[in-house]
Coordinates of C-alpha atoms and ligand atoms in Angstrom, one line a residue:
M257 CA 0.0 0.0 0.0
D258 CA 1.5 3.4 -0.9
S259 CA 1.3 6.4 1.2
T260 CA -1.4 8.0 -0.9
T261 CA -3.7 5.1 -0.4
L262 CA -3.0 5.1 3.3
Q263 CA -3.7 8.9 3.7
A264 CA -7.2 8.3 2.5
T265 CA -7.8 6.2 5.5
F266 CA -5.9 8.1 8.2
R267 CA -7.7 9.3 11.3
T268 CA -7.5 13.1 12.0
E269 CA -8.7 13.0 15.7
N270 CA -9.3 10.7 18.6
R271 CA -12.5 8.8 18.8
A272 CA -14.7 9.7 21.7
T273 CA -14.3 7.0 24.4
A274 CA -16.1 6.0 27.6
P275 CA -14.4 4.3 30.5
V276 CA -14.8 0.6 30.2
Q277 CA -17.1 -0.7 32.9
R278 CA -17.3 -4.4 32.2
F279 CA -15.2 -6.9 30.5
R280 CA -17.5 -8.9 28.3
H281 CA -15.2 -9.5 25.3
P282 CA -11.4 -9.2 24.7
D283 CA -12.1 -5.9 22.8
D284 CA -13.2 -4.4 26.2
I285 CA -9.8 -5.4 27.6
F286 CA -8.0 -3.9 24.7
E287 CA -10.0 -0.6 25.0
A288 CA -9.3 -0.4 28.8
L289 CA -5.5 -1.0 28.2
F290 CA -5.2 1.6 25.4
Q291 CA -7.0 4.1 27.7
S292 CA -4.6 3.3 30.5
V293 CA -1.5 4.4 28.5
Q294 CA -2.8 7.8 27.4
G295 CA -2.0 11.2 28.9
G296 CA 1.7 10.9 29.7
E297 CA 2.6 14.2 28.1
S298 CA 1.1 16.1 31.0
H299 CA 3.3 14.4 33.7
A300 CA 4.8 16.7 36.3
R301 CA 8.5 17.1 35.5
P302 CA 10.6 16.6 38.7
T303 CA 14.0 18.2 39.0
L304 CA 17.1 16.2 38.1
D305 CA 19.0 14.3 40.8
L306 CA 21.9 16.5 42.4
T307 CA 23.4 13.8 44.6
P308 CA 27.2 13.2 44.3
D309 CA 26.7 9.9 42.4
S310 CA 24.0 11.4 40.1
P311 CA 24.9 10.5 36.4
F312 CA 23.6 14.0 35.5
L313 CA 26.2 16.0 37.4
P314 CA 28.1 17.0 34.2
F315 CA 24.7 18.1 32.7
L316 CA 23.7 20.0 35.8
E317 CA 27.0 21.8 36.1
I318 CA 26.6 23.4 32.6
G319 CA 22.9 23.9 33.3
Y320 CA 23.7 25.8 36.5
A321 CA 26.3 27.9 34.7
L322 CA 23.8 29.0 32.2
R323 CA 20.9 29.5 34.6
S324 CA 23.1 31.8 36.8
C325 CA 23.4 34.0 33.7
V326 CA 19.7 33.8 33.0
E327 CA 18.8 35.0 36.5
K328 CA 21.1 38.1 36.4
P329 CA 20.1 40.8 34.0
A330 CA 23.8 42.1 34.1
R331 CA 24.8 38.7 32.6
H332 CA 22.3 38.5 29.7
D333 CA 24.6 40.0 27.1
Y334 CA 27.2 37.4 27.9
L335 CA 24.7 34.7 27.9
L336 CA 23.4 35.6 24.4
A337 CA 26.9 35.9 23.0
R338 CA 27.7 32.4 24.2
L339 CA 24.4 30.8 22.9
R340 CA 24.5 32.6 19.6
P341 CA 27.0 30.4 17.8
H342 CA 24.9 27.4 18.7
L343 CA 21.5 28.3 17.5
S344 CA 21.5 25.4 15.0
V345 CA 21.3 22.9 17.8
M346 CA 18.9 24.7 20.1
I347 CA 15.3 24.0 20.4
G348 CA 13.1 26.9 21.4
T349 CA 14.3 30.4 22.5
L350 CA 16.1 29.2 25.5
P351 CA 16.9 25.7 26.9
A352 CA 13.7 24.6 28.8
S353 CA 15.6 23.0 31.7
I354 CA 17.3 26.2 32.8
L355 CA 13.9 28.2 32.9
P356 CA 12.0 28.8 36.3
M357 CA 9.9 25.6 35.7
G358 CA 12.6 23.6 34.2
M359 CA 14.3 20.3 35.5
L360 CA 17.3 21.9 37.1
P361 CA 17.1 21.6 40.8
K362 CA 16.2 24.9 42.7
L363 CA 19.0 24.1 45.2
A364 CA 22.3 26.2 45.1
P365 CA 24.9 24.4 43.0
P366 CA 27.4 22.3 44.9
A367 CA 30.8 23.9 45.4
G368 CA 33.2 23.3 42.5
F369 CA 30.8 23.7 39.7
R370 CA 32.3 26.0 36.9
R371 CA 31.1 29.3 35.7
L372 CA 30.0 29.7 32.1
E373 CA 33.4 31.4 31.4
D374 CA 35.1 28.1 32.2
I375 CA 33.0 26.1 29.9
G376 CA 34.3 25.6 26.3
E377 CA 32.3 25.9 23.1
A378 CA 32.3 22.2 22.4
E379 CA 31.0 21.3 25.9
L380 CA 28.4 23.9 25.7
R381 CA 27.2 22.7 22.2
D382 CA 27.1 19.0 23.4
W383 CA 25.0 20.2 26.4
L384 CA 22.6 22.0 24.2
I385 CA 22.1 19.0 21.9
Q386 CA 21.5 16.7 25.0
E387 CA 19.1 19.3 26.5
G388 CA 17.0 19.4 23.4
G389 CA 16.6 15.6 23.3
L390 CA 15.2 15.6 26.8
I391 CA 12.1 17.5 25.8
Y392 CA 9.1 15.4 26.2
G393 CA 6.1 14.8 23.9
E394 CA 3.9 11.9 22.8
M395 CA 1.9 11.1 19.8
Q396 CA -1.8 11.1 20.3
R397 CA -3.8 7.8 20.2
F398 CA -5.1 8.3 16.7
E399 CA -1.7 9.2 15.4
L400 CA -0.2 5.9 16.7
E401 CA -3.2 4.0 15.2
N402 CA -2.3 5.6 11.9
Y403 CA 1.3 4.8 12.4
F404 CA 0.8 1.1 13.2
D405 CA -1.6 0.8 10.2
A406 CA 1.2 2.2 8.0
V407 CA 3.9 -0.2 9.2
K408 CA 1.8 -3.3 9.5
P409 CA 2.0 -4.4 5.9
L410 CA 5.8 -3.8 5.9
L411 CA 6.7 -6.0 8.9
P412 CA 7.3 -9.7 8.9
P413 CA 5.2 -11.7 11.6
G414 CA 6.6 -11.5 15.2
G415 CA 9.8 -9.5 15.5
V416 CA 11.2 -7.1 18.0
M417 CA 10.2 -3.4 18.2
V418 CA 12.4 -0.9 19.9
D419 CA 11.7 2.7 20.9
L420 CA 14.8 4.7 21.4
G421 CA 13.9 7.5 23.9
S422 CA 10.8 5.7 25.2
G423 CA 9.7 8.3 27.7
L424 CA 6.6 7.0 29.7
G425 CA 6.4 3.9 27.5
K426 CA 3.2 4.8 25.5
V427 CA 4.6 3.6 22.1
V428 CA 6.1 0.5 23.5
M429 CA 2.9 -0.6 25.2
T430 CA 0.8 0.4 22.2
A431 CA 2.9 -1.6 19.9
A432 CA 2.7 -4.7 22.2
L433 CA -1.2 -4.4 22.2
T434 CA -1.6 -3.6 18.5
L435 CA 0.7 -6.1 16.7
P436 CA 2.0 -9.5 17.4
F437 CA 5.6 -8.5 18.2
V438 CA 7.5 -11.1 20.2
R439 CA 9.0 -8.3 22.2
C440 CA 8.7 -4.5 22.5
I441 CA 11.5 -2.7 24.2
G442 CA 11.8 0.9 25.4
V443 CA 15.1 2.6 26.2
E444 CA 14.9 5.8 28.2
L445 CA 17.7 7.9 29.5
L446 CA 15.9 9.8 32.3
N447 CA 15.4 7.7 35.5
Y448 CA 12.2 9.2 36.5
R449 CA 10.6 8.7 33.0
H450 CA 11.9 5.1 33.1
R451 CA 10.2 4.7 36.5
L452 CA 7.0 6.1 35.3
A453 CA 7.0 3.7 32.4
Q454 CA 7.5 0.8 34.8
E455 CA 4.6 2.0 36.9
R456 CA 2.4 2.3 33.9
L457 CA 3.3 -1.2 32.8
V458 CA 2.4 -2.6 36.3
R459 CA -1.0 -0.7 35.9
L460 CA -1.4 -2.2 32.4
L461 CA -0.6 -5.6 33.4
T462 CA -2.9 -5.5 36.5
L463 CA -5.8 -4.2 34.3
A464 CA -5.1 -7.0 31.8
R465 CA -5.3 -9.6 34.6
Q466 CA -8.5 -8.2 35.9
G467 CA -10.0 -8.0 32.5
L468 CA -8.9 -11.6 31.6
E469 CA -10.3 -12.9 35.0
A470 CA -13.7 -11.2 34.4
L471 CA -14.2 -12.5 30.8
P472 CA -17.4 -14.7 30.7
E473 CA -15.5 -17.1 28.4
P474 CA -11.9 -17.6 29.5
L475 CA -9.2 -16.9 26.9
T476 CA -6.7 -19.8 26.5
L477 CA -3.1 -19.5 25.1
E478 CA -4.3 -20.9 21.8
T479 CA -7.7 -19.2 21.4
P480 CA -7.6 -17.1 18.1
L481 CA -7.6 -13.5 19.1
P482 CA -8.3 -10.6 16.6
L483 CA -6.1 -7.7 17.5
P484 CA -7.3 -4.1 17.3
S485 CA -5.1 -3.8 14.1
G486 CA -7.1 -6.7 12.4
V487 CA -4.2 -9.1 12.7
I488 CA -5.3 -12.5 14.1
A489 CA -3.0 -13.6 17.0
S490 CA -3.7 -16.0 19.9
G491 CA -4.8 -15.6 23.6
R492 CA -1.0 -15.7 24.3
H493 CA -0.9 -12.1 23.0
L494 CA -2.7 -10.9 26.1
L495 CA -2.0 -13.7 28.5
D496 CA 1.9 -13.2 28.0
L497 CA 1.7 -9.5 27.7
G498 CA 4.1 -9.0 30.6
S499 CA 6.9 -11.0 29.0
R500 CA 6.5 -9.2 25.7
I501 CA 7.3 -5.7 27.1
L502 CA 10.7 -4.5 28.5
F503 CA 11.8 -1.1 29.6
L504 CA 15.5 -0.3 30.0
E505 CA 16.9 2.7 31.7
N506 CA 19.9 3.5 29.5
D507 CA 21.4 5.8 26.9
M508 CA 20.2 4.9 23.5
F509 CA 23.8 5.0 22.2
K510 CA 24.8 2.3 24.7
V511 CA 22.1 -0.2 23.8
D512 CA 22.6 -2.5 20.9
V513 CA 19.5 -2.8 18.7
R514 CA 20.8 -5.8 16.7
G515 CA 17.9 -8.1 16.0
A516 CA 15.3 -5.4 16.0
S517 CA 12.7 -5.5 13.2
L518 CA 11.3 -2.0 13.8
V519 CA 13.0 0.9 15.5
F520 CA 10.7 3.8 16.4
L521 CA 12.2 7.3 17.0
Y522 CA 10.0 10.2 18.0
S523 CA 13.0 12.2 16.7
T524 CA 11.3 15.7 16.6
C525 CA 13.8 17.0 19.2
F526 CA 16.7 14.8 18.1
G527 CA 17.7 17.0 15.1
P528 CA 21.4 17.3 16.0
L529 CA 21.6 13.7 17.0
M530 CA 20.4 12.3 13.7
D531 CA 23.8 11.6 12.2
A532 CA 24.9 9.7 15.2
I533 CA 21.7 7.8 15.4
S534 CA 21.8 6.9 11.7
E535 CA 25.3 5.6 11.9
K536 CA 24.5 3.6 15.0
L537 CA 21.4 2.0 13.2
A538 CA 23.5 1.4 10.0
R539 CA 26.1 -0.5 12.1
E540 CA 23.6 -2.6 14.2
L541 CA 20.5 -3.3 12.1
S542 CA 20.2 -6.2 9.7
E543 CA 19.1 -5.8 6.1
G544 CA 15.3 -5.5 5.9
A545 CA 14.8 -3.9 9.4
L546 CA 12.5 -0.9 9.5
V547 CA 13.3 2.5 11.1
S548 CA 10.7 5.3 11.4
T549 CA 11.5 8.9 12.4
T550 CA 9.4 12.0 12.9
T551 CA 10.2 15.5 11.6
Y552 CA 13.9 14.6 10.6
P553 CA 14.8 12.3 7.8
I554 CA 17.6 9.7 7.8
K555 CA 20.0 10.7 5.1
H556 CA 22.4 7.6 5.4
P557 CA 22.9 5.5 2.3
A558 CA 22.3 2.3 4.3
F559 CA 18.6 3.3 4.5
R560 CA 15.9 3.4 1.8
L561 CA 12.9 5.7 2.2
L562 CA 9.7 3.4 2.0
Q563 CA 7.0 5.9 3.0
S564 CA 7.0 9.7 3.7
H565 CA 3.9 11.2 5.3
A566 CA 3.5 14.9 5.3
P567 CA 2.5 16.8 8.4
G568 CA -1.2 16.6 9.1
T569 CA -1.6 13.2 7.4
L570 CA -0.4 10.4 9.6
S571 CA 0.6 12.8 12.5
W572 CA 0.9 16.5 13.2
T573 CA 4.5 16.3 12.0
S574 CA 6.1 14.5 9.1
V575 CA 6.7 10.6 9.6
M576 CA 9.2 8.8 7.5
I577 CA 9.6 5.0 7.3
Y578 CA 12.9 3.5 6.2
Q579 CA 14.3 0.1 5.4
R580 CA 17.8 -1.0 6.2
I581 CA 19.4 -2.0 2.8
G582 CA 22.8 -3.6 1.8
P583 CA 25.7 -4.9 3.8
Q584 CA 26.5 -3.5 7.3
M585 CA 28.3 -0.3 7.3
A586 CA 30.6 1.5 9.7
E587 CA 31.5 4.6 7.9
P588 CA 31.1 7.9 9.7
A589 CA 29.0 10.5 8.0
A590 CA 31.1 13.0 6.2
E591 CA 29.4 16.1 7.5
T592 CA 26.6 17.3 9.7
R593 CA 23.6 17.4 7.6
Y594 CA 20.6 17.9 10.0
L595 CA 21.1 21.3 11.4
H596 CA 19.0 24.4 10.8
Q597 CA 20.2 27.9 11.1
P598 CA 17.7 30.2 12.5
D599 CA 17.9 34.0 12.1
A600 CA 20.2 35.0 14.9
D601 CA 19.0 38.6 15.2
A602 CA 15.3 37.5 15.4
W603 CA 16.3 35.0 18.0
E604 CA 18.1 37.6 20.1
E605 CA 15.2 40.0 20.0
R606 CA 12.8 37.2 21.1
V607 CA 15.1 36.0 23.9
R608 CA 15.7 39.5 25.2
V609 CA 11.9 40.0 25.5
D610 CA 11.4 36.7 27.3
L611 CA 14.4 37.4 29.7
A612 CA 13.2 40.8 30.5
A613 CA 9.7 39.5 31.4
M614 CA 11.1 36.8 33.6
F615 CA 14.0 38.8 35.2
P616 CA 13.3 42.5 34.9
A617 CA 16.4 44.7 35.6
T618 CA 16.1 46.6 38.9
A619 CA 16.9 50.3 38.9
Ligands
LIG812 C1 9.9 13.2 22.5 S1 10.1 11.9 23.9 C2 9.3 10.6 23.1 C3 8.8 9.6 24.1 C4 8.3 8.3 23.4 N1 9.0 7.7 22.4 C5 6.9 8.5 22.7 O1 6.9 8.8 21.6 O2 5.9 8.6 23.5 C6 11.8 11.6 23.6 C7 12.4 10.9 24.8 O3 13.8 10.5 24.5 C8 14.6 10.5 25.7 N2 16.0 10.6 25.4 C9 16.7 11.7 24.9 N3 17.9 11.4 24.8 C10 18.1 10.1 25.0 C11 19.2 9.1 24.9 N4 20.4 9.5 24.5 N5 18.9 7.8 25.3 C12 17.6 7.4 25.7 N6 16.5 8.2 25.8 C13 16.7 9.6 25.4 C14 13.9 11.8 26.4 O4 14.3 11.7 27.8 C15 12.5 11.6 26.1 O5 11.8 10.9 27.1

């Protein structure tokens, strides 16, 4: 099916739903489970761990250095001068984590943290790239329904699905419910998001057990079970749900995705990471494996574009689906190809207005 045929059938909004009161049929269980994984985008963002063994100390150090400039109007000129060369890797006007509601702890920095003057350009740039990647967002339920409709005909039966940067686990759990993957794995860097995903998984499995126990006709491992995607699986799909879902707290660059048949990337905030991600996937994935991205394309020769969905069709942003082709590759990309270059003067004007509103200079 090509993307034009699919576009005709794409949903454009969520269906109205009512809470599931009784489990009379496996479809009621599916509906309750889908409802239980929604809404993660509005989770409260706690501050990052500042204890001496926190893996985020290097990140926090630079965040504190920047925030101390944000908070002092006399330092705004210096802050802008330091950020200006790195606009191509920045998301938004100012990094979200250093703003008053951001993920940087409110506590004073520990002794020994450096000032912005002592932090080099390369370090600052890497920090900005990491900071952008930590922004949180989820696709809506209807967008994920569109997405799995699009990948379904391209996937062999079974297989392993991986979400790199899995957040609160919505895509991983939706994948495990929607298609007969043998395993769905989420990899998330931030500990608190990983914990929330684990909590949501416990809730999902508890609800699944309650639903299965309440069915008037018990589901057996071999009972044919039509999935919400239309694929026919067996009762095992729901009875073994817990063993089909795994969340890992780790950096996506430290987890080998060899063996995955589908890698999902909600890459809208990963622009400056796309070269590194593409190279990793080219090194690790086998021929035939699928990779999907949002907003940013993969421009690596080891991937062939299968489908490209314009913003407003499958999802609010563009969605691309690629297939790994040819022998495994290890060549680094020759140049950085994913960066945008915003108008620096317009950015400075906006940032000055925002800073003056947040931290007015006192007479
Ligand atoms: C836009 S959210 C998407 C969450 C989820 N994939 C979804 O679509 O619902 C991106 C996630 O990637 C995580 N992330 C950023 N850099 C990462 C890295 N190097 N390794 C693992 N996760 C990372 C962020 O913390 C964030 O939770």
